[in-house]
């Protein structure tokens, strides 16, 4: 799932996503794409909420939220590729 979010709504959106999909769902947050201060962070929704509570968001964000792991798949090291449902 891909979302575009403004900085003043980011924290509320992250909390809503964590409530809907679980705090351990992984995501990638990219800000200021194609600009001088481009930055990408990869973490769980819970870690993202904590990070942006401590660090005020600046710039526009693109959030890429991981899909739900397929049933029966054990969690792998994050450096490995995971298989996801298309839901």
PDB file of N, CA and C in Angstrom:
ATOM      1  N   UNK A   1       0.839  -1.155   0.000  1.00  0.00           N
ATOM      2  CA  UNK A   1       0.000   0.000   0.000  1.00  0.00           C
ATOM      3  C   UNK A   1       0.893   1.229   0.000  1.00  0.00           C
ATOM      4  N   UNK A   2       0.531   2.185  -0.779  1.00  0.00           N
ATOM      5  CA  UNK A   2       1.326   3.403  -0.900  1.00  0.00           C
ATOM      6  C   UNK A   2       0.439   4.597  -0.543  1.00  0.00           C
ATOM      7  N   UNK A   3       0.967   5.482   0.309  1.00  0.00           N
ATOM      8  CA  UNK A   3       0.239   6.661   0.748  1.00  0.00           C
ATOM      9  C   UNK A   3       1.120   7.888   0.573  1.00  0.00           C
ATOM     10  N   UNK A   4       0.511   9.008   0.263  1.00  0.00           N
ATOM     11  CA  UNK A   4       1.184  10.303   0.227  1.00  0.00           C
ATOM     12  C   UNK A   4       0.618  11.098   1.392  1.00  0.00           C
ATOM     13  N   UNK A   5       1.495  11.649   2.238  1.00  0.00           N
ATOM     14  CA  UNK A   5       1.002  12.323   3.436  1.00  0.00           C
ATOM     15  C   UNK A   5       1.728  13.635   3.699  1.00  0.00           C
ATOM     16  N   UNK A   6       0.976  14.610   4.148  1.00  0.00           N
ATOM     17  CA  UNK A   6       1.527  15.911   4.544  1.00  0.00           C
ATOM     18  C   UNK A   6       2.126  15.788   5.942  1.00  0.00           C
ATOM     19  N   UNK A   7       3.127  16.617   6.254  1.00  0.00           N
ATOM     20  CA  UNK A   7       3.797  16.498   7.552  1.00  0.00           C
ATOM     21  C   UNK A   7       2.875  16.746   8.748  1.00  0.00           C
ATOM     22  N   UNK A   8       1.912  17.647   8.624  1.00  0.00           N
ATOM     23  CA  UNK A   8       1.039  17.947   9.768  1.00  0.00           C
ATOM     24  C   UNK A   8       0.035  16.830  10.051  1.00  0.00           C
ATOM     25  N   UNK A   9      -0.121  15.862   9.132  1.00  0.00           N
ATOM     26  CA  UNK A   9      -1.043  14.744   9.340  1.00  0.00           C
ATOM     27  C   UNK A   9      -0.320  13.412   9.531  1.00  0.00           C
ATOM     28  N   UNK A  10       0.995  13.405   9.418  1.00  0.00           N
ATOM     29  CA  UNK A  10       1.760  12.152   9.429  1.00  0.00           C
ATOM     30  C   UNK A  10       1.585  11.355  10.724  1.00  0.00           C
ATOM     31  N   UNK A  11       1.732  11.976  11.872  1.00  0.00           N
ATOM     32  CA  UNK A  11       1.652  11.238  13.148  1.00  0.00           C
ATOM     33  C   UNK A  11       0.289  10.584  13.337  1.00  0.00           C
ATOM     34  N   UNK A  12      -0.773  11.296  13.017  1.00  0.00           N
ATOM     35  CA  UNK A  12      -2.124  10.724  13.135  1.00  0.00           C
ATOM     36  C   UNK A  12      -2.297   9.565  12.162  1.00  0.00           C
ATOM     37  N   UNK A  13      -1.781   9.695  10.964  1.00  0.00           N
ATOM     38  CA  UNK A  13      -1.877   8.625   9.971  1.00  0.00           C
ATOM     39  C   UNK A  13      -1.115   7.392  10.428  1.00  0.00           C
ATOM     40  N   UNK A  14       0.081   7.576  10.971  1.00  0.00           N
ATOM     41  CA  UNK A  14       0.869   6.441  11.455  1.00  0.00           C
ATOM     42  C   UNK A  14       0.144   5.716  12.585  1.00  0.00           C
ATOM     43  N   UNK A  15      -0.480   6.463  13.485  1.00  0.00           N
ATOM     44  CA  UNK A  15      -1.241   5.842  14.583  1.00  0.00           C
ATOM     45  C   UNK A  15      -2.438   5.056  14.033  1.00  0.00           C
ATOM     46  N   UNK A  16      -3.126   5.629  13.052  1.00  0.00           N
ATOM     47  CA  UNK A  16      -4.263   4.938  12.438  1.00  0.00           C
ATOM     48  C   UNK A  16      -3.822   3.660  11.735  1.00  0.00           C
ATOM     49  N   UNK A  17      -2.702   3.722  11.017  1.00  0.00           N
ATOM     50  CA  UNK A  17      -2.188   2.541  10.325  1.00  0.00           C
ATOM     51  C   UNK A  17      -1.776   1.460  11.319  1.00  0.00           C
ATOM     52  N   UNK A  18      -1.153   1.857  12.427  1.00  0.00           N
ATOM     53  CA  UNK A  18      -0.743   0.898  13.451  1.00  0.00           C
ATOM     54  C   UNK A  18      -1.968   0.233  14.082  1.00  0.00           C
ATOM     55  N   UNK A  19      -3.018   1.000  14.299  1.00  0.00           N
ATOM     56  CA  UNK A  19      -4.243   0.432  14.866  1.00  0.00           C
ATOM     57  C   UNK A  19      -4.913  -0.527  13.886  1.00  0.00           C
ATOM     58  N   UNK A  20      -4.862  -0.205  12.609  1.00  0.00           N
ATOM     59  CA  UNK A  20      -5.527  -1.029  11.598  1.00  0.00           C
ATOM     60  C   UNK A  20      -4.734  -2.281  11.230  1.00  0.00           C
ATOM     61  N   UNK A  21      -3.409  -2.163  11.129  1.00  0.00           N
ATOM     62  CA  UNK A  21      -2.590  -3.259  10.603  1.00  0.00           C
ATOM     63  C   UNK A  21      -1.659  -3.898  11.630  1.00  0.00           C
ATOM     64  N   UNK A  22      -1.567  -3.325  12.806  1.00  0.00           N
ATOM     65  CA  UNK A  22      -0.686  -3.844  13.844  1.00  0.00           C
ATOM     66  C   UNK A  22       0.609  -3.056  13.912  1.00  0.00           C
ATOM     67  N   UNK A  23       1.109  -2.903  15.128  1.00  0.00           N
ATOM     68  CA  UNK A  23       2.302  -2.086  15.358  1.00  0.00           C
ATOM     69  C   UNK A  23       3.566  -2.670  14.742  1.00  0.00           C
ATOM     70  N   UNK A  24       3.587  -3.973  14.488  1.00  0.00           N
ATOM     71  CA  UNK A  24       4.790  -4.625  13.950  1.00  0.00           C
ATOM     72  C   UNK A  24       4.852  -4.621  12.423  1.00  0.00           C
ATOM     73  N   UNK A  25       3.829  -4.066  11.763  1.00  0.00           N
ATOM     74  CA  UNK A  25       3.846  -4.006  10.295  1.00  0.00           C
ATOM     75  C   UNK A  25       4.975  -3.086   9.854  1.00  0.00           C
ATOM     76  N   UNK A  26       5.769  -3.530   8.909  1.00  0.00           N
ATOM     77  CA  UNK A  26       6.916  -2.748   8.433  1.00  0.00           C
ATOM     78  C   UNK A  26       6.477  -1.738   7.383  1.00  0.00           C
ATOM     79  N   UNK A  27       7.218  -0.639   7.326  1.00  0.00           N
ATOM     80  CA  UNK A  27       6.965   0.355   6.302  1.00  0.00           C
ATOM     81  C   UNK A  27       8.234   1.101   5.959  1.00  0.00           C
ATOM     82  N   UNK A  28       8.170   1.767   4.836  1.00  0.00           N
ATOM     83  CA  UNK A  28       9.244   2.642   4.387  1.00  0.00           C
ATOM     84  C   UNK A  28       8.648   4.041   4.300  1.00  0.00           C
ATOM     85  N   UNK A  29       9.347   5.006   4.884  1.00  0.00           N
ATOM     86  CA  UNK A  29       8.906   6.398   4.828  1.00  0.00           C
ATOM     87  C   UNK A  29       9.952   7.177   4.044  1.00  0.00           C
ATOM     88  N   UNK A  30       9.538   7.782   2.950  1.00  0.00           N
ATOM     89  CA  UNK A  30      10.447   8.598   2.144  1.00  0.00           C
ATOM     90  C   UNK A  30       9.931  10.020   2.146  1.00  0.00           C
ATOM     91  N   UNK A  31      10.842  10.946   2.380  1.00  0.00           N
ATOM     92  CA  UNK A  31      10.428  12.351   2.385  1.00  0.00           C
ATOM     93  C   UNK A  31      11.251  13.144   1.382  1.00  0.00           C
ATOM     94  N   UNK A  32      10.623  14.189   0.865  1.00  0.00           N
ATOM     95  CA  UNK A  32      11.290  15.100  -0.059  1.00  0.00           C
ATOM     96  C   UNK A  32      11.928  14.353  -1.241  1.00  0.00           C
ATOM     97  N   UNK A  33      11.186  13.435  -1.828  1.00  0.00           N
ATOM     98  CA  UNK A  33      11.713  12.665  -2.966  1.00  0.00           C
ATOM     99  C   UNK A  33      12.151  13.598  -4.087  1.00  0.00           C
ATOM    100  N   UNK A  34      13.265  13.283  -4.688  1.00  0.00           N
ATOM    101  CA  UNK A  34      13.912  14.011  -5.800  1.00  0.00           C
ATOM    102  C   UNK A  34      14.407  15.398  -5.400  1.00  0.00           C
ATOM    103  N   UNK A  35      14.522  15.672  -4.114  1.00  0.00           N
ATOM    104  CA  UNK A  35      14.997  16.977  -3.662  1.00  0.00           C
ATOM    105  C   UNK A  35      16.300  16.820  -2.892  1.00  0.00           C
ATOM    106  N   UNK A  36      16.900  17.924  -2.530  1.00  0.00           N
ATOM    107  CA  UNK A  36      18.197  17.943  -1.867  1.00  0.00           C
ATOM    108  C   UNK A  36      18.203  17.165  -0.556  1.00  0.00           C
ATOM    109  N   UNK A  37      17.148  17.260   0.229  1.00  0.00           N
ATOM    110  CA  UNK A  37      17.105  16.625   1.554  1.00  0.00           C
ATOM    111  C   UNK A  37      16.317  15.316   1.548  1.00  0.00           C
ATOM    112  N   UNK A  38      16.357  14.582   0.441  1.00  0.00           N
ATOM    113  CA  UNK A  38      15.648  13.307   0.342  1.00  0.00           C
ATOM    114  C   UNK A  38      16.138  12.353   1.422  1.00  0.00           C
ATOM    115  N   UNK A  39      15.188  11.636   2.035  1.00  0.00           N
ATOM    116  CA  UNK A  39      15.518  10.710   3.120  1.00  0.00           C
ATOM    117  C   UNK A  39      14.535   9.550   3.089  1.00  0.00           C
ATOM    118  N   UNK A  40      15.021   8.338   3.344  1.00  0.00           N
ATOM    119  CA  UNK A  40      14.162   7.164   3.442  1.00  0.00           C
ATOM    120  C   UNK A  40      14.477   6.431   4.736  1.00  0.00           C
ATOM    121  N   UNK A  41      13.436   6.115   5.489  1.00  0.00           N
ATOM    122  CA  UNK A  41      13.555   5.370   6.743  1.00  0.00           C
ATOM    123  C   UNK A  41      12.752   4.085   6.601  1.00  0.00           C
ATOM    124  N   UNK A  42      13.280   2.989   7.135  1.00  0.00           N
ATOM    125  CA  UNK A  42      12.565   1.706   7.137  1.00  0.00           C
ATOM    126  C   UNK A  42      12.457   1.224   8.577  1.00  0.00           C
ATOM    127  N   UNK A  43      11.209   0.969   9.020  1.00  0.00           N
ATOM    128  CA  UNK A  43      10.975   0.584  10.408  1.00  0.00           C
ATOM    129  C   UNK A  43       9.565   0.029  10.531  1.00  0.00           C
ATOM    130  N   UNK A  44       9.185  -0.339  11.754  1.00  0.00           N
ATOM    131  CA  UNK A  44       7.815  -0.779  12.004  1.00  0.00           C
ATOM    132  C   UNK A  44       6.939   0.453  12.238  1.00  0.00           C
ATOM    133  N   UNK A  45       5.640   0.253  12.180  1.00  0.00           N
ATOM    134  CA  UNK A  45       4.723   1.369  12.447  1.00  0.00           C
ATOM    135  C   UNK A  45       4.908   1.902  13.861  1.00  0.00           C
ATOM    136  N   UNK A  46       5.105   1.006  14.828  1.00  0.00           N
ATOM    137  CA  UNK A  46       5.328   1.423  16.209  1.00  0.00           C
ATOM    138  C   UNK A  46       6.589   2.279  16.332  1.00  0.00           C
ATOM    139  N   UNK A  47       7.665   1.859  15.679  1.00  0.00           N
ATOM    140  CA  UNK A  47       8.915   2.628  15.711  1.00  0.00           C
ATOM    141  C   UNK A  47       8.729   3.978  15.025  1.00  0.00           C
ATOM    142  N   UNK A  48       7.952   4.014  13.960  1.00  0.00           N
ATOM    143  CA  UNK A  48       7.712   5.271  13.243  1.00  0.00           C
ATOM    144  C   UNK A  48       6.933   6.258  14.107  1.00  0.00           C
ATOM    145  N   UNK A  49       5.925   5.769  14.822  1.00  0.00           N
ATOM    146  CA  UNK A  49       5.158   6.636  15.725  1.00  0.00           C
ATOM    147  C   UNK A  49       6.087   7.243  16.775  1.00  0.00           C
ATOM    148  N   UNK A  50       6.910   6.415  17.392  1.00  0.00           N
ATOM    149  CA  UNK A  50       7.849   6.900  18.414  1.00  0.00           C
ATOM    150  C   UNK A  50       8.858   7.886  17.824  1.00  0.00           C
ATOM    151  N   UNK A  51       9.377   7.581  16.639  1.00  0.00           N
ATOM    152  CA  UNK A  51      10.375   8.439  16.003  1.00  0.00           C
ATOM    153  C   UNK A  51       9.799   9.832  15.724  1.00  0.00           C
ATOM    154  N   UNK A  52       8.585   9.878  15.147  1.00  0.00           N
ATOM    155  CA  UNK A  52       8.019  11.173  14.782  1.00  0.00           C
ATOM    156  C   UNK A  52       7.362  11.889  15.955  1.00  0.00           C
ATOM    157  N   UNK A  53       7.132  11.207  17.066  1.00  0.00           N
ATOM    158  CA  UNK A  53       6.749  11.904  18.290  1.00  0.00           C
ATOM    159  C   UNK A  53       7.944  12.684  18.826  1.00  0.00           C
ATOM    160  N   UNK A  54       9.148  12.134  18.645  1.00  0.00           N
ATOM    161  CA  UNK A  54      10.374  12.779  19.130  1.00  0.00           C
ATOM    162  C   UNK A  54      10.979  13.746  18.106  1.00  0.00           C
ATOM    163  N   UNK A  55      10.697  13.542  16.824  1.00  0.00           N
ATOM    164  CA  UNK A  55      11.269  14.358  15.739  1.00  0.00           C
ATOM    165  C   UNK A  55      10.134  14.870  14.863  1.00  0.00           C
ATOM    166  N   UNK A  56       9.890  16.158  14.902  1.00  0.00           N
ATOM    167  CA  UNK A  56       8.791  16.735  14.127  1.00  0.00           C
ATOM    168  C   UNK A  56       8.986  16.457  12.633  1.00  0.00           C
ATOM    169  N   UNK A  57       7.948  15.935  11.963  1.00  0.00           N
ATOM    170  CA  UNK A  57       8.072  15.652  10.529  1.00  0.00           C
ATOM    171  C   UNK A  57       8.199  16.940   9.724  1.00  0.00           C
ATOM    172  N   UNK A  58       9.054  16.890   8.726  1.00  0.00           N
ATOM    173  CA  UNK A  58       9.253  18.030   7.830  1.00  0.00           C
ATOM    174  C   UNK A  58       9.221  17.517   6.404  1.00  0.00           C
ATOM    175  N   UNK A  59       8.494  18.178   5.554  1.00  0.00           N
ATOM    176  CA  UNK A  59       8.421  17.801   4.151  1.00  0.00           C
ATOM    177  C   UNK A  59       7.295  16.816   3.889  1.00  0.00           C
ATOM    178  N   UNK A  60       7.024  16.584   2.632  1.00  0.00           N
ATOM    179  CA  UNK A  60       5.974  15.655   2.220  1.00  0.00           C
ATOM    180  C   UNK A  60       6.515  14.231   2.267  1.00  0.00           C
ATOM    181  N   UNK A  61       5.654  13.265   2.632  1.00  0.00           N
ATOM    182  CA  UNK A  61       6.071  11.877   2.821  1.00  0.00           C
ATOM    183  C   UNK A  61       5.345  10.934   1.880  1.00  0.00           C
ATOM    184  N   UNK A  62       6.071   9.913   1.436  1.00  0.00           N
ATOM    185  CA  UNK A  62       5.485   8.777   0.747  1.00  0.00           C
ATOM    186  C   UNK A  62       5.696   7.580   1.664  1.00  0.00           C
ATOM    187  N   UNK A  63       4.592   6.927   2.043  1.00  0.00           N
ATOM    188  CA  UNK A  63       4.650   5.767   2.931  1.00  0.00           C
ATOM    189  C   UNK A  63       4.359   4.519   2.103  1.00  0.00           C
ATOM    190  N   UNK A  64       5.204   3.527   2.221  1.00  0.00           N
ATOM    191  CA  UNK A  64       4.973   2.235   1.582  1.00  0.00           C
ATOM    192  C   UNK A  64       4.847   1.216   2.702  1.00  0.00           C
ATOM    193  N   UNK A  65       3.632   0.720   2.899  1.00  0.00           N
ATOM    194  CA  UNK A  65       3.334  -0.204   3.995  1.00  0.00           C
ATOM    195  C   UNK A  65       3.373  -1.627   3.456  1.00  0.00           C
ATOM    196  N   UNK A  66       4.092  -2.490   4.153  1.00  0.00           N
ATOM    197  CA  UNK A  66       4.218  -3.883   3.733  1.00  0.00           C
ATOM    198  C   UNK A  66       2.863  -4.576   3.787  1.00  0.00           C
ATOM    199  N   UNK A  67       2.693  -5.540   2.904  1.00  0.00           N
ATOM    200  CA  UNK A  67       1.484  -6.354   2.920  1.00  0.00           C
ATOM    201  C   UNK A  67       1.523  -7.341   4.065  1.00  0.00           C
ATOM    202  N   UNK A  68       0.411  -8.016   4.283  1.00  0.00           N
ATOM    203  CA  UNK A  68       0.323  -9.011   5.350  1.00  0.00           C
ATOM    204  C   UNK A  68       1.126 -10.244   4.964  1.00  0.00           C
ATOM    205  N   UNK A  69       1.993 -10.746   5.855  1.00  0.00           N
ATOM    206  CA  UNK A  69       2.739 -11.976   5.544  1.00  0.00           C
ATOM    207  C   UNK A  69       1.763 -13.128   5.285  1.00  0.00           C
ATOM    208  N   UNK A  70       2.111 -14.000   4.340  1.00  0.00           N
ATOM    209  CA  UNK A  70       1.263 -15.149   4.039  1.00  0.00           C
ATOM    210  C   UNK A  70       1.166 -16.044   5.260  1.00  0.00           C
ATOM    211  N   UNK A  71       0.027 -16.676   5.424  1.00  0.00           N
ATOM    212  CA  UNK A  71      -0.201 -17.580   6.561  1.00  0.00           C
ATOM    213  C   UNK A  71       0.805 -18.717   6.518  1.00  0.00           C
ATOM    214  N   UNK A  72       1.321 -19.086   7.688  1.00  0.00           N
ATOM    215  CA  UNK A  72       2.265 -20.196   7.768  1.00  0.00           C
ATOM    216  C   UNK A  72       3.714 -19.806   7.537  1.00  0.00           C
ATOM    217  N   UNK A  73       3.964 -18.579   7.156  1.00  0.00           N
ATOM    218  CA  UNK A  73       5.341 -18.130   6.941  1.00  0.00           C
ATOM    219  C   UNK A  73       5.895 -17.587   8.246  1.00  0.00           C
ATOM    220  N   UNK A  74       6.990 -18.124   8.694  1.00  0.00           N
ATOM    221  CA  UNK A  74       7.656 -17.613   9.894  1.00  0.00           C
ATOM    222  C   UNK A  74       8.329 -16.297   9.540  1.00  0.00           C
ATOM    223  N   UNK A  75       8.403 -15.383  10.497  1.00  0.00           N
ATOM    224  CA  UNK A  75       9.074 -14.106  10.257  1.00  0.00           C
ATOM    225  C   UNK A  75      10.554 -14.363   9.990  1.00  0.00           C
ATOM    226  N   UNK A  76      11.045 -13.765   8.911  1.00  0.00           N
ATOM    227  CA  UNK A  76      12.449 -13.921   8.553  1.00  0.00           C
ATOM    228  C   UNK A  76      13.223 -12.664   8.922  1.00  0.00           C
ATOM    229  N   UNK A  77      14.514 -12.792   8.836  1.00  0.00           N
ATOM    230  CA  UNK A  77      15.376 -11.637   9.037  1.00  0.00           C
ATOM    231  C   UNK A  77      14.970 -10.575   8.029  1.00  0.00           C
ATOM    232  N   UNK A  78      14.942  -9.292   8.430  1.00  0.00           N
ATOM    233  CA  UNK A  78      14.475  -8.241   7.540  1.00  0.00           C
ATOM    234  C   UNK A  78      15.353  -8.053   6.313  1.00  0.00           C
ATOM    235  N   UNK A  79      16.546  -8.597   6.297  1.00  0.00           N
ATOM    236  CA  UNK A  79      17.404  -8.472   5.123  1.00  0.00           C
ATOM    237  C   UNK A  79      16.983  -9.431   4.018  1.00  0.00           C
ATOM    238  N   UNK A  80      16.149 -10.424   4.347  1.00  0.00           N
ATOM    239  CA  UNK A  80      15.670 -11.375   3.354  1.00  0.00           C
ATOM    240  C   UNK A  80      14.360 -10.873   2.757  1.00  0.00           C
ATOM    241  N   UNK A  81      14.057 -11.317   1.534  1.00  0.00           N
ATOM    242  CA  UNK A  81      12.783 -10.978   0.917  1.00  0.00           C
ATOM    243  C   UNK A  81      11.673 -11.760   1.593  1.00  0.00           C
ATOM    244  N   UNK A  82      10.507 -11.141   1.731  1.00  0.00           N
ATOM    245  CA  UNK A  82       9.347 -11.809   2.304  1.00  0.00           C
ATOM    246  C   UNK A  82       8.280 -11.928   1.242  1.00  0.00           C
ATOM    247  N   UNK A  83       7.425 -12.921   1.358  1.00  0.00           N
ATOM    248  CA  UNK A  83       6.299 -13.075   0.454  1.00  0.00           C
ATOM    249  C   UNK A  83       5.074 -12.483   1.126  1.00  0.00           C
ATOM    250  N   UNK A  84       4.241 -11.793   0.355  1.00  0.00           N
ATOM    251  CA  UNK A  84       3.068 -11.118   0.912  1.00  0.00           C
ATOM    252  C   UNK A  84       1.816 -11.472   0.114  1.00  0.00           C
ATOM    253  N   UNK A  85       0.692 -11.477   0.825  1.00  0.00           N
ATOM    254  CA  UNK A  85      -0.610 -11.586   0.162  1.00  0.00           C
ATOM    255  C   UNK A  85      -0.835 -10.343  -0.660  1.00  0.00           C
ATOM    256  N   UNK A  86      -1.660 -10.436  -1.655  1.00  0.00           N
ATOM    257  CA  UNK A  86      -1.961  -9.284  -2.473  1.00  0.00           C
ATOM    258  C   UNK A  86      -3.159  -8.502  -1.937  1.00  0.00           C
ATOM    259  N   UNK A  87      -3.595  -8.830  -0.707  1.00  0.00           N
ATOM    260  CA  UNK A  87      -4.725  -8.093  -0.105  1.00  0.00           C
ATOM    261  C   UNK A  87      -4.262  -6.840   0.544  1.00  0.00           C
TER     262      UNK A  87
END
